[in-house]
Short mmCIF file of C-alpha atoms and ligand atoms in Angstrom, two decimals:
data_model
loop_
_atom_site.label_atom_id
_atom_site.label_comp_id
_atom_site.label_asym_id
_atom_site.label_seq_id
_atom_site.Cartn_x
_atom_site.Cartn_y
_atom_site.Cartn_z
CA UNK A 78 -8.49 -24.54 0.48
CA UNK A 79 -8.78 -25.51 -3.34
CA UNK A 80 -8.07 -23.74 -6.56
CA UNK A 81 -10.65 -22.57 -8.32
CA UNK A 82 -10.04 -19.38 -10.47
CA UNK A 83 -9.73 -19.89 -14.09
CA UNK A 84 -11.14 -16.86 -16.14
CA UNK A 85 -8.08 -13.59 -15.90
CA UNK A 86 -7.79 -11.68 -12.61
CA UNK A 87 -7.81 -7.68 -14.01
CA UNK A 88 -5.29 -6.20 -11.99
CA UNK A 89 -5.93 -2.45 -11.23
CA UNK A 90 -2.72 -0.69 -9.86
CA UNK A 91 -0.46 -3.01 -11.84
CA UNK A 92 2.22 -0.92 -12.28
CA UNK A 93 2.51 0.33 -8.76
CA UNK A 94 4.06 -1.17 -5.17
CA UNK A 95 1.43 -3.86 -4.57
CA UNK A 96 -0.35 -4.56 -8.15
CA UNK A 97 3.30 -5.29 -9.58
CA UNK A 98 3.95 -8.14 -7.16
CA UNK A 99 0.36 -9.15 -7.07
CA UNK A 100 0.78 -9.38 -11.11
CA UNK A 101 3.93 -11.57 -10.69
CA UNK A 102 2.80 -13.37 -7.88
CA UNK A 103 -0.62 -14.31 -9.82
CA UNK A 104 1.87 -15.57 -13.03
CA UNK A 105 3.45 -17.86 -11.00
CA UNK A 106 0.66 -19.25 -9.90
CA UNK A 107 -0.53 -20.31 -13.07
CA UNK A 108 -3.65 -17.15 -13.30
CA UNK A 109 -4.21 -15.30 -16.33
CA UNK A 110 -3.52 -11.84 -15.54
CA UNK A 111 -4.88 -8.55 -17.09
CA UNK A 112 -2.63 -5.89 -15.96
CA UNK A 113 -4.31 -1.99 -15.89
CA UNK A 114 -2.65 0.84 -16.80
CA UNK A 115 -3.91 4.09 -17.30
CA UNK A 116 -0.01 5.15 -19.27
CA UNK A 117 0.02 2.85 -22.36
CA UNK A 118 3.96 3.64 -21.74
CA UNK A 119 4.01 1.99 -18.68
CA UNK A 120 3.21 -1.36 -20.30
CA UNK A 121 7.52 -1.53 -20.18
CA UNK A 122 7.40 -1.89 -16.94
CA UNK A 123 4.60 -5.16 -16.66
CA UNK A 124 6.74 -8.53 -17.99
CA UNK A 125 5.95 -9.85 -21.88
CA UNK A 126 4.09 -12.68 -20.63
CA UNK A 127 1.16 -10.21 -19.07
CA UNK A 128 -1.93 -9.47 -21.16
CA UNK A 129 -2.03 -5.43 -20.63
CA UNK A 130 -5.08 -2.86 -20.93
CA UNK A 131 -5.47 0.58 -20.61
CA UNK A 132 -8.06 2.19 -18.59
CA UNK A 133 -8.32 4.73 -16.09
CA UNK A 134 -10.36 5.33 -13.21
CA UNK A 135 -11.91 8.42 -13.71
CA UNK A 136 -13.36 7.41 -16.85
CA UNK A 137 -15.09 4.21 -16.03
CA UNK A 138 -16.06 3.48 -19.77
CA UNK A 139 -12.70 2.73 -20.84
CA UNK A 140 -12.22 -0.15 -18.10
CA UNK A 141 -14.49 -2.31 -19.81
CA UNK A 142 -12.41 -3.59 -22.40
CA UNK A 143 -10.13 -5.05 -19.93
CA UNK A 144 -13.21 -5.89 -17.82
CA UNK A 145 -14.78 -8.41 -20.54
CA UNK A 146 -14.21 -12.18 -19.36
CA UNK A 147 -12.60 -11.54 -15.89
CA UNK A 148 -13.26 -13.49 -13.15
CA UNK A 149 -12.29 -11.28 -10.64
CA UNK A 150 -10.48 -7.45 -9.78
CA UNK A 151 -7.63 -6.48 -7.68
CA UNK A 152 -8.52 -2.88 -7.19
CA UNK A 153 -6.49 -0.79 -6.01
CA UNK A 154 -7.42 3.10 -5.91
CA UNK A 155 -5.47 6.24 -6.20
CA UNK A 156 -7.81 8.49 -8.07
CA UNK A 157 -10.47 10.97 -6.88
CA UNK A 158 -13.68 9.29 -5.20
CA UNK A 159 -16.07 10.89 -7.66
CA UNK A 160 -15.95 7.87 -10.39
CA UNK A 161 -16.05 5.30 -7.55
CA UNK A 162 -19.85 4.35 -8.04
CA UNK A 163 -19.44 4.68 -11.45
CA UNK A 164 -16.81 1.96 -11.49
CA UNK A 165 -17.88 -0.52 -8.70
CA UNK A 166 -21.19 -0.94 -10.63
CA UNK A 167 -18.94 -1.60 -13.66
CA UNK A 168 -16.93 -4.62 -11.51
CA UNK A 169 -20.07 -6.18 -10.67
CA UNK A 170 -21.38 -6.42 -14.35
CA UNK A 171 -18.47 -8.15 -15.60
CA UNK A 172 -16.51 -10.12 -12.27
CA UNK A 173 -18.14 -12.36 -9.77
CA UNK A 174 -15.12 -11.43 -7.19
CA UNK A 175 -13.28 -8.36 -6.20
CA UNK A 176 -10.09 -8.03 -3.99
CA UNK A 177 -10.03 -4.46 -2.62
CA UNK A 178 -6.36 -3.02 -1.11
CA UNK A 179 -8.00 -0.72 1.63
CA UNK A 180 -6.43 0.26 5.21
CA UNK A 181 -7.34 -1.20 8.92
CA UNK A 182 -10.05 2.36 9.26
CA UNK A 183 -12.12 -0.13 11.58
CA UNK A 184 -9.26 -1.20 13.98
CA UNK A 185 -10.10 0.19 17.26
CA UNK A 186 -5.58 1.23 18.17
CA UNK A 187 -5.21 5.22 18.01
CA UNK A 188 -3.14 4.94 15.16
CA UNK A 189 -5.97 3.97 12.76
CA UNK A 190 -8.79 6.39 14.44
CA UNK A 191 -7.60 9.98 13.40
CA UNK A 192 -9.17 11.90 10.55
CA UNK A 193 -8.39 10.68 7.78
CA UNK A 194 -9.87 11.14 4.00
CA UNK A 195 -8.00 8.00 2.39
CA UNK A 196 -10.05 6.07 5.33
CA UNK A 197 -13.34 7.84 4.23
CA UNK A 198 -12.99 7.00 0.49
CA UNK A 199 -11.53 3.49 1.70
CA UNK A 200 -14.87 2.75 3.26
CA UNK A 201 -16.57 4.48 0.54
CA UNK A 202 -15.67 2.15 -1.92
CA UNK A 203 -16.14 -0.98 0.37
CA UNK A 204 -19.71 -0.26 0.60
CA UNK A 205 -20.02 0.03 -2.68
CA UNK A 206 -18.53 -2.89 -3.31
CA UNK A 207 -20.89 -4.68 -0.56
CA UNK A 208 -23.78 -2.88 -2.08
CA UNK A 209 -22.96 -4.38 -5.67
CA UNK A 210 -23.45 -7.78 -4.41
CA UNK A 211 -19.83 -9.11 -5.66
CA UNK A 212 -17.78 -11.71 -3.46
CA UNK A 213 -14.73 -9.54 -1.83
CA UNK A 214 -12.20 -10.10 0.40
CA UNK A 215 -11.07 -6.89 2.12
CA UNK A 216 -7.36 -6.10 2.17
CA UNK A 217 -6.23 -3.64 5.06
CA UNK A 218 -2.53 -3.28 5.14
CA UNK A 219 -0.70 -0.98 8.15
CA UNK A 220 1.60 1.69 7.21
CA UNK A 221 4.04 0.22 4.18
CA UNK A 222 7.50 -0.10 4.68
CA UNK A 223 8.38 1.25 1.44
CA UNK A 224 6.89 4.26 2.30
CA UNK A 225 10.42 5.10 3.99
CA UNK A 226 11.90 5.39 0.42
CA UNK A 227 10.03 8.49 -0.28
CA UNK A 228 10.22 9.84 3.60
CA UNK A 229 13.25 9.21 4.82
CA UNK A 230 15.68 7.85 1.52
CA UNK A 231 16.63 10.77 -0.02
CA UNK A 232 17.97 12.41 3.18
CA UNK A 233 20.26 9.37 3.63
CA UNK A 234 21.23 9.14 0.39
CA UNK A 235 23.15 12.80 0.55
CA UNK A 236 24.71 11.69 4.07
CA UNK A 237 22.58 13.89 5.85
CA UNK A 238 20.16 13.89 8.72
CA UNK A 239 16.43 12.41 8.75
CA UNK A 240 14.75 15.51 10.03
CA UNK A 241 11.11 13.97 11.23
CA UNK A 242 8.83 14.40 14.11
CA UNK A 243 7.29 12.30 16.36
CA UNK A 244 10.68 9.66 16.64
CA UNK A 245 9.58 8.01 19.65
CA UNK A 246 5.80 7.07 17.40
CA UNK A 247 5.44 3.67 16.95
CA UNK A 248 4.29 1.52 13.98
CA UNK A 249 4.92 -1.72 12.61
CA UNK A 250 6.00 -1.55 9.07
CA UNK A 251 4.72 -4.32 6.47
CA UNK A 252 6.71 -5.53 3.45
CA UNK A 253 4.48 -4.43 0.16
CA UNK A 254 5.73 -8.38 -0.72
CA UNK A 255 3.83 -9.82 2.44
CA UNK A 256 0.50 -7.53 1.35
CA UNK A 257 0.78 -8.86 -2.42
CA UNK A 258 1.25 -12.21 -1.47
CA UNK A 259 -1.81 -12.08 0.50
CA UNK A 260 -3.95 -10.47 -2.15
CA UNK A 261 -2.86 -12.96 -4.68
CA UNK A 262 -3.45 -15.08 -2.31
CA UNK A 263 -6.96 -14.73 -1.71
CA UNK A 264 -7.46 -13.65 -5.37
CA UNK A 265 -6.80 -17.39 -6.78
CA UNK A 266 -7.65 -19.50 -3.69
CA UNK A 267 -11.31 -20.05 -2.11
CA UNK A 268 -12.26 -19.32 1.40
CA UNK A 269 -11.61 -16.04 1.68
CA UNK A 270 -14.86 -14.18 0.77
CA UNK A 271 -16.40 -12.12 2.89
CA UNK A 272 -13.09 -11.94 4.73
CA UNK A 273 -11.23 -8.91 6.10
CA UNK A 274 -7.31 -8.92 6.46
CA UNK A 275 -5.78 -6.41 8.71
CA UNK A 276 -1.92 -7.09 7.72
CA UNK A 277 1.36 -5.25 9.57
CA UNK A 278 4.78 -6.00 9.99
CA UNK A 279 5.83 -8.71 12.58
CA UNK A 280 7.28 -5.78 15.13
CA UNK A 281 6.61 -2.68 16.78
CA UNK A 282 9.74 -0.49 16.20
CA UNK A 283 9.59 3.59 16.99
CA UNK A 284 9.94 5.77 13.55
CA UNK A 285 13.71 6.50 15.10
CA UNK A 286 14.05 2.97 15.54
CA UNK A 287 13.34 2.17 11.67
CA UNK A 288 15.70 5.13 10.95
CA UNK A 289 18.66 3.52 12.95
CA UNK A 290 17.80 -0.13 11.47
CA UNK A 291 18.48 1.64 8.17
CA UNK A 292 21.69 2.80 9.49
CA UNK A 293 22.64 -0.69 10.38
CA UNK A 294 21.99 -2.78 7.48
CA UNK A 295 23.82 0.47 5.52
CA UNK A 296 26.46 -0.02 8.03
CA UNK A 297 26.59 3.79 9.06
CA UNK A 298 25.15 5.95 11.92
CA UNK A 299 22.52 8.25 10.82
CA UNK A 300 21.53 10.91 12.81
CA UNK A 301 17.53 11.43 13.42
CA UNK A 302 16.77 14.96 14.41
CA UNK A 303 13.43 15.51 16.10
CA UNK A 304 10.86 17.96 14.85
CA UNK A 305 7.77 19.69 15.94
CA UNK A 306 5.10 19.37 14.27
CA UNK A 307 5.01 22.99 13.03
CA UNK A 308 8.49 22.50 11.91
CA UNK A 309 7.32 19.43 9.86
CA UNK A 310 4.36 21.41 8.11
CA UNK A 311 6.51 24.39 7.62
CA UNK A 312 9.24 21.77 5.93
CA UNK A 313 6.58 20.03 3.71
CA UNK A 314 5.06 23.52 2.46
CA UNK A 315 4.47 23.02 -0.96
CA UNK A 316 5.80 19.64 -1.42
CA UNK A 317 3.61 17.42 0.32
CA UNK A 318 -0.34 17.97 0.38
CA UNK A 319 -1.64 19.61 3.47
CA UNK A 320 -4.38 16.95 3.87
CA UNK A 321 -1.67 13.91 3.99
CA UNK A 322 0.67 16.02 6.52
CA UNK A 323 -2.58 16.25 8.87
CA UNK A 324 -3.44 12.69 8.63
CA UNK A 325 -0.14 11.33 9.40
CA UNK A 326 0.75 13.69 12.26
CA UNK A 327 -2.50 13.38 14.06
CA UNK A 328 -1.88 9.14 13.41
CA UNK A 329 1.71 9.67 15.07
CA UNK A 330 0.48 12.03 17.75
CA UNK A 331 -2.15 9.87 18.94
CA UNK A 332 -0.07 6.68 18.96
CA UNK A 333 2.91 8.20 21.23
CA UNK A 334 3.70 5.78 24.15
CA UNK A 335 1.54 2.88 22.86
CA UNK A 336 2.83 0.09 20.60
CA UNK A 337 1.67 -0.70 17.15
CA UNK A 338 -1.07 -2.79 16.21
CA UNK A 339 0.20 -6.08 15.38
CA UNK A 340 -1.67 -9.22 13.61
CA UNK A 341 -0.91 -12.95 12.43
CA UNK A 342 -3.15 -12.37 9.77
CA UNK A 343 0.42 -12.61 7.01
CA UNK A 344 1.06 -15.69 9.05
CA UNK A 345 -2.20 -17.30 8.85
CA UNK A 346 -3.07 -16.93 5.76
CA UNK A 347 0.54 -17.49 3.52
CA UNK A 348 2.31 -19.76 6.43
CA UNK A 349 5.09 -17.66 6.54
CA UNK A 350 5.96 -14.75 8.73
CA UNK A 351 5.93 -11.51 7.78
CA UNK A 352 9.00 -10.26 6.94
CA UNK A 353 10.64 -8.05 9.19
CA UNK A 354 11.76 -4.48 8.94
CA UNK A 355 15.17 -5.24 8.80
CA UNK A 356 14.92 -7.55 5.88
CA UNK A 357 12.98 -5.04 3.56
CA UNK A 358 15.89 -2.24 3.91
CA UNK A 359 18.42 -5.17 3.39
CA UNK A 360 16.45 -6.08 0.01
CA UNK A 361 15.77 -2.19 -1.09
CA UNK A 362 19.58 -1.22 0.49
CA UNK A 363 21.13 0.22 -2.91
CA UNK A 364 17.55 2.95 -2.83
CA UNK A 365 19.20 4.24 0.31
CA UNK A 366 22.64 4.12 -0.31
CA UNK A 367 23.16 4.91 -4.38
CA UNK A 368 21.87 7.90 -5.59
CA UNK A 369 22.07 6.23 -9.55
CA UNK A 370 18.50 4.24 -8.04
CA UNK A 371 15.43 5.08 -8.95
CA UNK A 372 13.76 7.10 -6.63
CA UNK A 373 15.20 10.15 -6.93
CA UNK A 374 12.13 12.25 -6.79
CA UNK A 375 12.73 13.75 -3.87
CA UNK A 376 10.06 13.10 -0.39
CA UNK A 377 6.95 12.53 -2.58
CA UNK A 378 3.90 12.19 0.30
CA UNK A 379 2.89 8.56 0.64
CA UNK A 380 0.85 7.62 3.77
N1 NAP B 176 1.37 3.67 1.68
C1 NAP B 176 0.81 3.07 2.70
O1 NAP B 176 1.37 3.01 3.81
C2 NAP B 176 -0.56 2.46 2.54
C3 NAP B 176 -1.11 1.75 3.61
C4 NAP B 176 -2.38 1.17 3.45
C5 NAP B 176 -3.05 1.29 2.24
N2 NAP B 176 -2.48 1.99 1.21
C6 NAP B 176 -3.23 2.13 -0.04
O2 NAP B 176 -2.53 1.50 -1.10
C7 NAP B 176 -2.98 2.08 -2.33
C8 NAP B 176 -1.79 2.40 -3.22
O3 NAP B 176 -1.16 1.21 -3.57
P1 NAP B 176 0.32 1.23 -4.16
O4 NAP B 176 1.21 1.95 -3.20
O5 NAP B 176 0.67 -0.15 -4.58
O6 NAP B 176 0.12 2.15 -5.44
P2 NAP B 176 1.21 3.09 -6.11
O7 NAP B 176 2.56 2.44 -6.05
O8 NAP B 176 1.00 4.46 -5.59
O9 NAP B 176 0.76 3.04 -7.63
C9 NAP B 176 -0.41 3.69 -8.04
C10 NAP B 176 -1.04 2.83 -9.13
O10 NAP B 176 -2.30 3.39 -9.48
C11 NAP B 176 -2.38 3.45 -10.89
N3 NAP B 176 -3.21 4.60 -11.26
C12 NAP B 176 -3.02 5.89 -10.90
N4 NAP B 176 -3.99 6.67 -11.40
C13 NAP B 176 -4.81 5.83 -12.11
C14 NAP B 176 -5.98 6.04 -12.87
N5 NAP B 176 -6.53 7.25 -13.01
N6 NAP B 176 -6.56 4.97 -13.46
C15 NAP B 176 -6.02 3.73 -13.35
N7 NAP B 176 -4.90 3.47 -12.62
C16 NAP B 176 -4.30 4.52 -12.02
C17 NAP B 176 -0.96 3.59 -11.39
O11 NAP B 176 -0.88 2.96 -12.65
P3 NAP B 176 -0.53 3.69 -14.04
O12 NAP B 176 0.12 4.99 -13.74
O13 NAP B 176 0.35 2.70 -14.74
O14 NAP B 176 -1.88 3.82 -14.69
C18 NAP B 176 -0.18 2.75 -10.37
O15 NAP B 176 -0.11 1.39 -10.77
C19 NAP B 176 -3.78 3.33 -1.95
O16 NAP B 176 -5.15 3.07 -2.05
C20 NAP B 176 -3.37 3.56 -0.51
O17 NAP B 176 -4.36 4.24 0.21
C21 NAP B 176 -1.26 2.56 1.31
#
């Protein structure tokens, strides 16, 4: 595959777990990058070298500042669906290509099958993106294994117990590093339009599993204690919204005594493996073991 990209990739999500790697990852590649933000104070957190705009999602006007000149869009979205039209048609007026980070909704494993509104706005937005007539390359990453520093890291960080249900549920965590490098991937090199990536992690490992690889690589036993799935709900009251409890206990339910859905797609497409569990606490080990790190909000709901 050849290089071909040469006007700015507008990065949407820059500031967050994948656009933040995708912006580096483009940099290093030699792409301009325009990195979105919809906090002018979070340009601190993009690197000097980075052309930044503000815009937000939910008012589609003010993204086409940082629209003008762009060859293509790595969208990533976390705001309400209602602005999605409004924005897609926006895209297509300016880029010629869009990169969408969406989730595997079409794979036919359990897991991936169970109502689920991120999955309905996911393939929302895809058809609006189809329906626009711009190039894209779909992005459908598994369940992220960073999503353990909001579940599970501030439990281990006071010493206690990870109090979760559904231990034995199996998934196969991917490395937010493995799903950037694929979207900057296909976001500078040609051949992938029109293409769908379903990416995981390289193993199936049980949700108590992943807690006692933490334990490991922190060198300490840490106790899982099994809930119900009333208990969980009851726990999450008013914390976590009722719609993302749902959606991930109905995905954990219906995998039980199945393993996760695995792919080569990381693999194929970078040449490398994807990296395991293991290797993504040993990298993010001071989040679980020093309460001075940054995420010490507490179990904010990610799915
Ligand atoms: N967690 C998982 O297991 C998983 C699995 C598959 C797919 N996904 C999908 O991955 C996506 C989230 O990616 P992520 O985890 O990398 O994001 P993230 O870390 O949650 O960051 C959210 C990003 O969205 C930006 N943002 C929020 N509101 C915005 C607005 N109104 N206008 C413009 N930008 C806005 C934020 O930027 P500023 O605040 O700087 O503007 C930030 O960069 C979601 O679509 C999710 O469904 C997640």
């Amino acid at each position: 595959m050849t290089r071909t990209q040469v006007a700015p990739v507008l990065v949407t999500g820059a500031t967050g777990r994948v656009g933040r790697a995708v912006v580096d990852l483009l940099i290093d590649a030699g792409v301009p990058v325009r990195a979105l933000t919809h906090r002018s104070e979070a340009a601190a957190a993009l690197p000097p070298n980075v052309e930044v705009v503000t815009g937000d999602l939910t008012v589609p006007e003010s993204l086409d500042a940082g629209l003008r000149g762009v060859g293509a869009v790595f969208l990533v979205w976390t705001a309400p669906p209602e602005t999605a039209p409004a924005v897609v048609e926006r895209l297509a007026t300016h880029a010629r290509r869009v990169v969408f980070l969406s989730s595997p909704h079409q794979t036919p494993h359990p897991f991936f099958q169970q109502p689920n509104p991120m999955a309905v706005l996911h393939a929302d937005i895809e058809r609006l993106i189809a329906a626009a007539g711009l190039e894209f390359t779909i992005i459908r990453p598994g369940i992220f294994a960073s999503n353990t520093l909001f579940w599970w890291a501030p439990a281990i960080r006071a010493g206690g117990v990870v109090r979760w249900p559904y231990g034995a549920a199996e998934t196969a965590p991917v490395d937010d590093r493995d799903v950037a490098a694929v979207a900057a991937r296909t976001l500078y090199e040609d051949g992938h339009a029109g293409r769908d990536y379903v990416l995981t992690g390289p193993e199936s490992l049980s949700q108590a599993e992943q807690v006692s690889i933490i334990g490991e690589v922190l060198g300490r036993r840490i106790s899982f204690q099994e809930l119900s799935p009333d208990e969980f709900r009851s726990e999450t009251e008013g914390g976590w919204p009722r719609p993302v409890v749902d959606m991930l206990l109905a995905a954990w339910g219906a995998t039980m005594g199945r393993p996760a859905f695995i792919t080569s797609a990381v693999s194929d497409i970078l040449g490398t493996p994807p990296r395991p569990f293991r290797q993504w606490v040993a990298d993010n080990a001071t989040a679980f073991a020093d309460s001075a790190t940054a995420f010490t909000e507490g179990p904010t709901p990610r799915g």
